Short mmCIF file of C-alpha atoms and ligand atoms in Angstrom, two decimals:
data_model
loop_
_atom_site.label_atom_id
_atom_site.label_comp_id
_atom_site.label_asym_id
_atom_site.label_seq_id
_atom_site.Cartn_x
_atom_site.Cartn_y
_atom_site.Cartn_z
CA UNK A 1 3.55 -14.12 -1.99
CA UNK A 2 4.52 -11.55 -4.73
CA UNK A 3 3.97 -7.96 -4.93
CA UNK A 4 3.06 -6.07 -8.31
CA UNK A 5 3.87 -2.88 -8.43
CA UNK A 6 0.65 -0.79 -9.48
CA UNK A 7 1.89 2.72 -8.92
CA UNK A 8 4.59 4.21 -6.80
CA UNK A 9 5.27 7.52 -7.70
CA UNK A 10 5.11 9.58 -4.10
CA UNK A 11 2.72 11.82 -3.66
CA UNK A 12 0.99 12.33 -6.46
CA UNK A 13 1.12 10.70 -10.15
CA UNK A 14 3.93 11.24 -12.25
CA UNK A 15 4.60 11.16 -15.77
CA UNK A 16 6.04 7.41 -15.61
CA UNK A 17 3.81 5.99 -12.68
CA UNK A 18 0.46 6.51 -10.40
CA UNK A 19 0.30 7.06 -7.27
CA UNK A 20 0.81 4.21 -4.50
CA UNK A 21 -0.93 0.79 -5.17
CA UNK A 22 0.63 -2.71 -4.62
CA UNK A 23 -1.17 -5.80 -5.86
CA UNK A 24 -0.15 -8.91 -3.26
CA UNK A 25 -1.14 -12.31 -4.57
CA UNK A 26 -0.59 -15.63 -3.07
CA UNK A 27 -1.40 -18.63 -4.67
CA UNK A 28 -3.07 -21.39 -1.96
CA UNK A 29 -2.37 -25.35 -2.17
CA UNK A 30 -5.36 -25.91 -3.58
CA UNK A 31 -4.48 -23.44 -6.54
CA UNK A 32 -6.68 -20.65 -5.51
CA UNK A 33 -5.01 -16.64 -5.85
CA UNK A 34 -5.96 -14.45 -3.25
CA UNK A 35 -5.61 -10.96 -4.23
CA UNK A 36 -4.85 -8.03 -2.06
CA UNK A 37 -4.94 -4.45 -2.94
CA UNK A 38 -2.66 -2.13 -0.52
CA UNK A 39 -3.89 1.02 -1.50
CA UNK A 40 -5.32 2.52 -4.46
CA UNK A 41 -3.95 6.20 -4.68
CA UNK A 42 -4.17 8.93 -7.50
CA UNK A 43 -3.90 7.27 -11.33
CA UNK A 44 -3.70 3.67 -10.29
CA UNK A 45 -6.95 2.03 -11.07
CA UNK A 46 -6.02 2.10 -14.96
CA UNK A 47 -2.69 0.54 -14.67
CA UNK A 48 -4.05 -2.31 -12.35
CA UNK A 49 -6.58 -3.04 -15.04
CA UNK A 50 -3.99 -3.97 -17.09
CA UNK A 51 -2.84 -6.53 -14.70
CA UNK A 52 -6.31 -8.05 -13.31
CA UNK A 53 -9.80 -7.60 -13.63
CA UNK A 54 -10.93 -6.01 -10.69
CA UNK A 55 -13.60 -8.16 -10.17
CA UNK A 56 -11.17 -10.51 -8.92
CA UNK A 57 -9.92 -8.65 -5.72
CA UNK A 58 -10.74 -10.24 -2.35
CA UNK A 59 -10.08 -7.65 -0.66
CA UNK A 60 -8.18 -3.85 0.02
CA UNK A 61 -6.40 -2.42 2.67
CA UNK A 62 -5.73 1.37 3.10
CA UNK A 63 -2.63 2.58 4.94
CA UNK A 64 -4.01 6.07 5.07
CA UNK A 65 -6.67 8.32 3.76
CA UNK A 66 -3.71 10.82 2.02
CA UNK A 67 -5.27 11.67 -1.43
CA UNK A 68 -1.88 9.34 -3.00
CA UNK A 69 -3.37 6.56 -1.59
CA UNK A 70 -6.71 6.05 -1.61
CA UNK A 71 -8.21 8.27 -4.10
CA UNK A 72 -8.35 5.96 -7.36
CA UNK A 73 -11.25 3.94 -4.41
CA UNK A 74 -13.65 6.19 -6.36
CA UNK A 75 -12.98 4.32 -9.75
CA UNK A 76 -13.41 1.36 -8.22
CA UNK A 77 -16.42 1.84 -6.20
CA UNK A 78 -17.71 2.68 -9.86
CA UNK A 79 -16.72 -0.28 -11.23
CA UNK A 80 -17.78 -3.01 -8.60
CA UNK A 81 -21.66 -0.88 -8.13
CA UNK A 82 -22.50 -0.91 -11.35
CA UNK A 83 -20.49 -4.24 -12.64
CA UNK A 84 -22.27 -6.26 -15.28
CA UNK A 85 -21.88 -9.09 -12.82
CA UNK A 86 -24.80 -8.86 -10.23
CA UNK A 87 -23.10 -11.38 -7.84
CA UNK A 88 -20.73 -9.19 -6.85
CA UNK A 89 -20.15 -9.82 -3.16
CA UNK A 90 -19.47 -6.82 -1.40
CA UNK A 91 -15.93 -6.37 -1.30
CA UNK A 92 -13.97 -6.06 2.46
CA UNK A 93 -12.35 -2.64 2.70
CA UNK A 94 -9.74 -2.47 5.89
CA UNK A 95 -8.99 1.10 6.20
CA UNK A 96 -9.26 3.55 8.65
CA UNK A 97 -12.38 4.40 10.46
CA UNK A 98 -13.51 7.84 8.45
CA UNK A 99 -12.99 6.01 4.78
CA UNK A 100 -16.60 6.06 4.13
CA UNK A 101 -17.25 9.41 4.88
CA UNK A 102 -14.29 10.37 2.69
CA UNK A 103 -15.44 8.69 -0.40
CA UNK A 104 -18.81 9.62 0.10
CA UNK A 105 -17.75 13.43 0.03
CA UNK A 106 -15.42 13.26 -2.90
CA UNK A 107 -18.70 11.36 -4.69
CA UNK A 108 -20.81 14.46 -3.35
CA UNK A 109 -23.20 12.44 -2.17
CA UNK A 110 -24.73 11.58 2.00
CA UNK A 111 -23.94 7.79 2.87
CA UNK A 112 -22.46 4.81 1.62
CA UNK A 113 -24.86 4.17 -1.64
CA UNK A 114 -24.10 4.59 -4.78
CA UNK A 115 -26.41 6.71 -7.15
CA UNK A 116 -29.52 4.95 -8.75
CA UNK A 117 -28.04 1.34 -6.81
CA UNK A 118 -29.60 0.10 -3.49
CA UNK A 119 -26.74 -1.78 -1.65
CA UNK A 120 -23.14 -1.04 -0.40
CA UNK A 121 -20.61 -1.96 -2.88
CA UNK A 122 -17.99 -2.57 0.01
CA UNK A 123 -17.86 -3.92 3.51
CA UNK A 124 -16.17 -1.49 6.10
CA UNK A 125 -13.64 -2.69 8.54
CA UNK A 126 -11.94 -0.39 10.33
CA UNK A 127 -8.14 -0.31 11.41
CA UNK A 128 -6.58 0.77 14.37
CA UNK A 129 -2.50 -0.15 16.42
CA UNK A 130 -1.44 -3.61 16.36
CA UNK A 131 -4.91 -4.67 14.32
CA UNK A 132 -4.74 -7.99 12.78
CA UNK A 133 -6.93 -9.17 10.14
CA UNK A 134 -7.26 -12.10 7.54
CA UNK A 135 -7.93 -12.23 3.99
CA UNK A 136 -7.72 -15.91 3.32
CA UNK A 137 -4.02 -17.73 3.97
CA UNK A 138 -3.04 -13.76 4.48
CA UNK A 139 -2.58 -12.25 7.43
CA UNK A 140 -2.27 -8.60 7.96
CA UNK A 141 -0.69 -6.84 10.84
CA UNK A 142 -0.95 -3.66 11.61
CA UNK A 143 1.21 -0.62 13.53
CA UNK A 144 0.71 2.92 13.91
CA UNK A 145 3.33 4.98 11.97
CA UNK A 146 4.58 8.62 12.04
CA UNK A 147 2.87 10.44 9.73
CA UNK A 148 0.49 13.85 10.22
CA UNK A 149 -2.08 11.91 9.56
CA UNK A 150 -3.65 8.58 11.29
CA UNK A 151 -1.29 6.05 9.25
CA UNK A 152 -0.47 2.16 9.58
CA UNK A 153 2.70 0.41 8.02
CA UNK A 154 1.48 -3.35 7.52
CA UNK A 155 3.43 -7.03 8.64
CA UNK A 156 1.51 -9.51 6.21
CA UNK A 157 2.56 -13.13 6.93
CA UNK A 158 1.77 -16.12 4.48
CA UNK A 159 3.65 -19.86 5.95
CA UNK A 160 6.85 -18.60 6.85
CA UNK A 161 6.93 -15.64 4.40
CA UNK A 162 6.94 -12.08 5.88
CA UNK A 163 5.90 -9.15 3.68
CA UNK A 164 6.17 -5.22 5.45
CA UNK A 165 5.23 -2.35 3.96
CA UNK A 166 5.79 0.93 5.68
CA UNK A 167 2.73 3.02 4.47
CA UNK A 168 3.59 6.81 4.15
CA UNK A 169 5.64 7.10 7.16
CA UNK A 170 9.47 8.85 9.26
CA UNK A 171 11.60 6.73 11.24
CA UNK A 172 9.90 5.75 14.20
CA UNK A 173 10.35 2.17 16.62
CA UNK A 174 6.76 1.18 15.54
CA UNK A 175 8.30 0.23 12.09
CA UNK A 176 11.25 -1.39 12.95
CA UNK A 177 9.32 -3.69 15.04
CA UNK A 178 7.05 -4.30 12.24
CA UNK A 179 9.72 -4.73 9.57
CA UNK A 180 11.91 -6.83 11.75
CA UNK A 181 13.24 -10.04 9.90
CA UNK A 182 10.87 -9.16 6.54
CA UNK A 183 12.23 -11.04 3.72
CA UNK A 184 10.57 -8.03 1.48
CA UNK A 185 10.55 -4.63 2.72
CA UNK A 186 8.65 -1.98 0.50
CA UNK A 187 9.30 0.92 2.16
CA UNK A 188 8.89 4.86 1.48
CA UNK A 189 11.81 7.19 0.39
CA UNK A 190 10.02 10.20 -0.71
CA UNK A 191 12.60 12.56 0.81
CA UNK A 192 16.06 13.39 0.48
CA UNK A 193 18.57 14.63 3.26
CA UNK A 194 19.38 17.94 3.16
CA UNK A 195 16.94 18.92 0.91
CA UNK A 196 13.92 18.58 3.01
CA UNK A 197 15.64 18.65 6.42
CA UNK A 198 12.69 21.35 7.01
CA UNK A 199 10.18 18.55 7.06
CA UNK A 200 9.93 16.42 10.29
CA UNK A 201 7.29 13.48 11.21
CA UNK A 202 6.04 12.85 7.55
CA UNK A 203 7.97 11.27 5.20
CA UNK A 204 11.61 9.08 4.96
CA UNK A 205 14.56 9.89 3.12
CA UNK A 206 17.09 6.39 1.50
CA UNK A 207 18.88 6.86 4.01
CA UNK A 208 16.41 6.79 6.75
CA UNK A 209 14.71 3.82 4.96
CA UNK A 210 17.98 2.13 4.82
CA UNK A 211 18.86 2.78 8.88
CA UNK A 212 15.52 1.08 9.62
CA UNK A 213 16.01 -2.11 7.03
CA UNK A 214 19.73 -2.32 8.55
CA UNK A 215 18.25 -2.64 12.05
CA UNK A 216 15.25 -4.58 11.48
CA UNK A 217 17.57 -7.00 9.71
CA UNK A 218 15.59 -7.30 6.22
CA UNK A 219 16.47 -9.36 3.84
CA UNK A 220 15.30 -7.34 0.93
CA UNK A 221 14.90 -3.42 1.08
CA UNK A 222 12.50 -2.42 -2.03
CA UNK A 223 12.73 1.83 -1.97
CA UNK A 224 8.83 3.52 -3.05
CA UNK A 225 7.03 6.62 -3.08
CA UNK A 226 9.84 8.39 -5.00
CA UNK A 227 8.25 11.80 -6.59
CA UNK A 228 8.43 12.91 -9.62
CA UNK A 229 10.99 15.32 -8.73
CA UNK A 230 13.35 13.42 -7.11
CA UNK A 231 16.04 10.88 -9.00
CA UNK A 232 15.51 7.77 -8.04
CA UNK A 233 19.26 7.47 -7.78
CA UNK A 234 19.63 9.66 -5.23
CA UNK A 235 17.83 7.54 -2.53
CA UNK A 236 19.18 4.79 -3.74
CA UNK A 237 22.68 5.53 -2.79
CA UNK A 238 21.72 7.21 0.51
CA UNK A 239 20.04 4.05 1.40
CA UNK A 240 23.32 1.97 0.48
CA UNK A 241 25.73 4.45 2.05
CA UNK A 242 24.02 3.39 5.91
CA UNK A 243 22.61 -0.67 4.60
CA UNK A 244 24.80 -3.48 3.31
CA UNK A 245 22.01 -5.39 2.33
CA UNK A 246 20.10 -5.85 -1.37
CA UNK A 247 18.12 -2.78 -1.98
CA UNK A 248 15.94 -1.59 -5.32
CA UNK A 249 14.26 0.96 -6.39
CA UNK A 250 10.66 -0.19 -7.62
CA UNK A 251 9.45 0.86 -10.93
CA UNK A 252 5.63 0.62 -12.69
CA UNK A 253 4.45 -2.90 -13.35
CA UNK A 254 7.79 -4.71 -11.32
CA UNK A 255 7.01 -7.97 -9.94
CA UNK A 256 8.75 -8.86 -6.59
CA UNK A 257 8.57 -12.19 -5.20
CA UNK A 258 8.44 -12.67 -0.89
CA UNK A 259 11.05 -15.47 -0.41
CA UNK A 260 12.41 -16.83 2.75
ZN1 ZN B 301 2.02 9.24 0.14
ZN1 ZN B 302 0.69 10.36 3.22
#
């Protein structure tokens, strides 16, 4: 598997990056790539244009229904209802339960239809704890995080490569069981200590992150969802003063590959 890095600005678009979005492809024996979309948040459909059509996703999976993550869904429902290509199938959308009734009121409109089309561009499947799902050689895991909203981290597993990503999310045991043994983890920092010790139950700090990759025993700790206003720096070193282990701060457009 390999992960490219659509947006990861935390919560909301910066001036260098969107919002959360993570393109995971996996290329099959027989040559086929399957193409995930983990989340689609604020800014990011233009960037991921620029690495694939979007025509060519199989399918996308929503953490959460914050506004960082899954409000760019809108450009895409655009683009796949009114697509010059007609044999569109609809496209498998594994989000929480309410996601249709949150796009449809952002589009102002009752239902799942687009405007002046007569079908469903996507086909609803909803998430809940300890899901699991398949999209092709993928397969998706899912666990309940701590968040204020309803809000899954995600164990993808493809042969004997292990992929987590912690969704929006603060230290809880739900994601060190799901990020035990990843050989990627791409996990939040979008806090720093001290500064927004006011804050409990929302978000992770470096150091938090890095606590979690040391116990889950991770072989790779990738640090996302760093705002705008925070140096990247910064949660870097608070996630190497508490991990021993290889850690990175993702930027726009990075490629990371899943090895074992
Ligand atoms: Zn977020
Ligand atoms: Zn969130």
């Amino acid at each position: 598997m390999r992960i490219h890095v659509i947006g990861c600005s935390g919560s909301f678009a910066g001036p260098r990056s969107a919002a959360s979005s993570y393109l995971l492809e996996h290329e099959d024996e027989a040559g086929r790539i399957w193409r995930v979309l983990i989340d689609l948040g604020s800014g990011a459909f233009g960037p991921l244009q620029r690495v694939i059509d979007p025509a060519q996703l199989d399918a996308v999976v929503f953490s959460h229904l914050h506004p960082d993550h899954f409000l760019d869904l809108t450009g895409l429902e655009v683009s796949w209802a009114y697509h010059e290509r007609t044999d569109l199938p609809q496209l498998p959308i594994h989000a929480p339960a309410s996601l249709p009734q949150r796009l449809a009121a952002v589009m102002c409109r009752e239902g799942d239809v687009p405007d002046g089309v007569d079908t469903v561009p996507f086909a609803y499947h909803s998430i809940s704890d300890r899901h699991v799902f398949e999209v092709g050689p993928l397969r998706f895991e899912t666990r309940l995080v701590l968040h204020p909203v309803e809000a899954y981290g995600f164990r993808v597993t493809c042969g004997d490569e292990v992929f987590v990503y912690s969704g929006d999310t603060d230290s809880c045991q739900a994601l060190d069981e799901l990020a035990a043994g990843a050989d990627l983890f791409l996990c939040e920092a979008g806090y720093l200590e001290g500064r927004d010790d006011r804050f409990t139950g929302v978000h992770l700090t470096g150091r938090r992150a890095g606590e979690c990759a040391a116990r889950a025993g991770v072989k790779v700790l990738a640090l996302t969802h760093i705002p705008a206003w925070t140096e990247p720096q910064q949660a870097l070193e608070e996630a190497r003063a508490v991990h021993d282990g290889e850690i990175r701060v993702v930027c726009p457009m990075d490629i990371l590959d899943v090895s074992p």
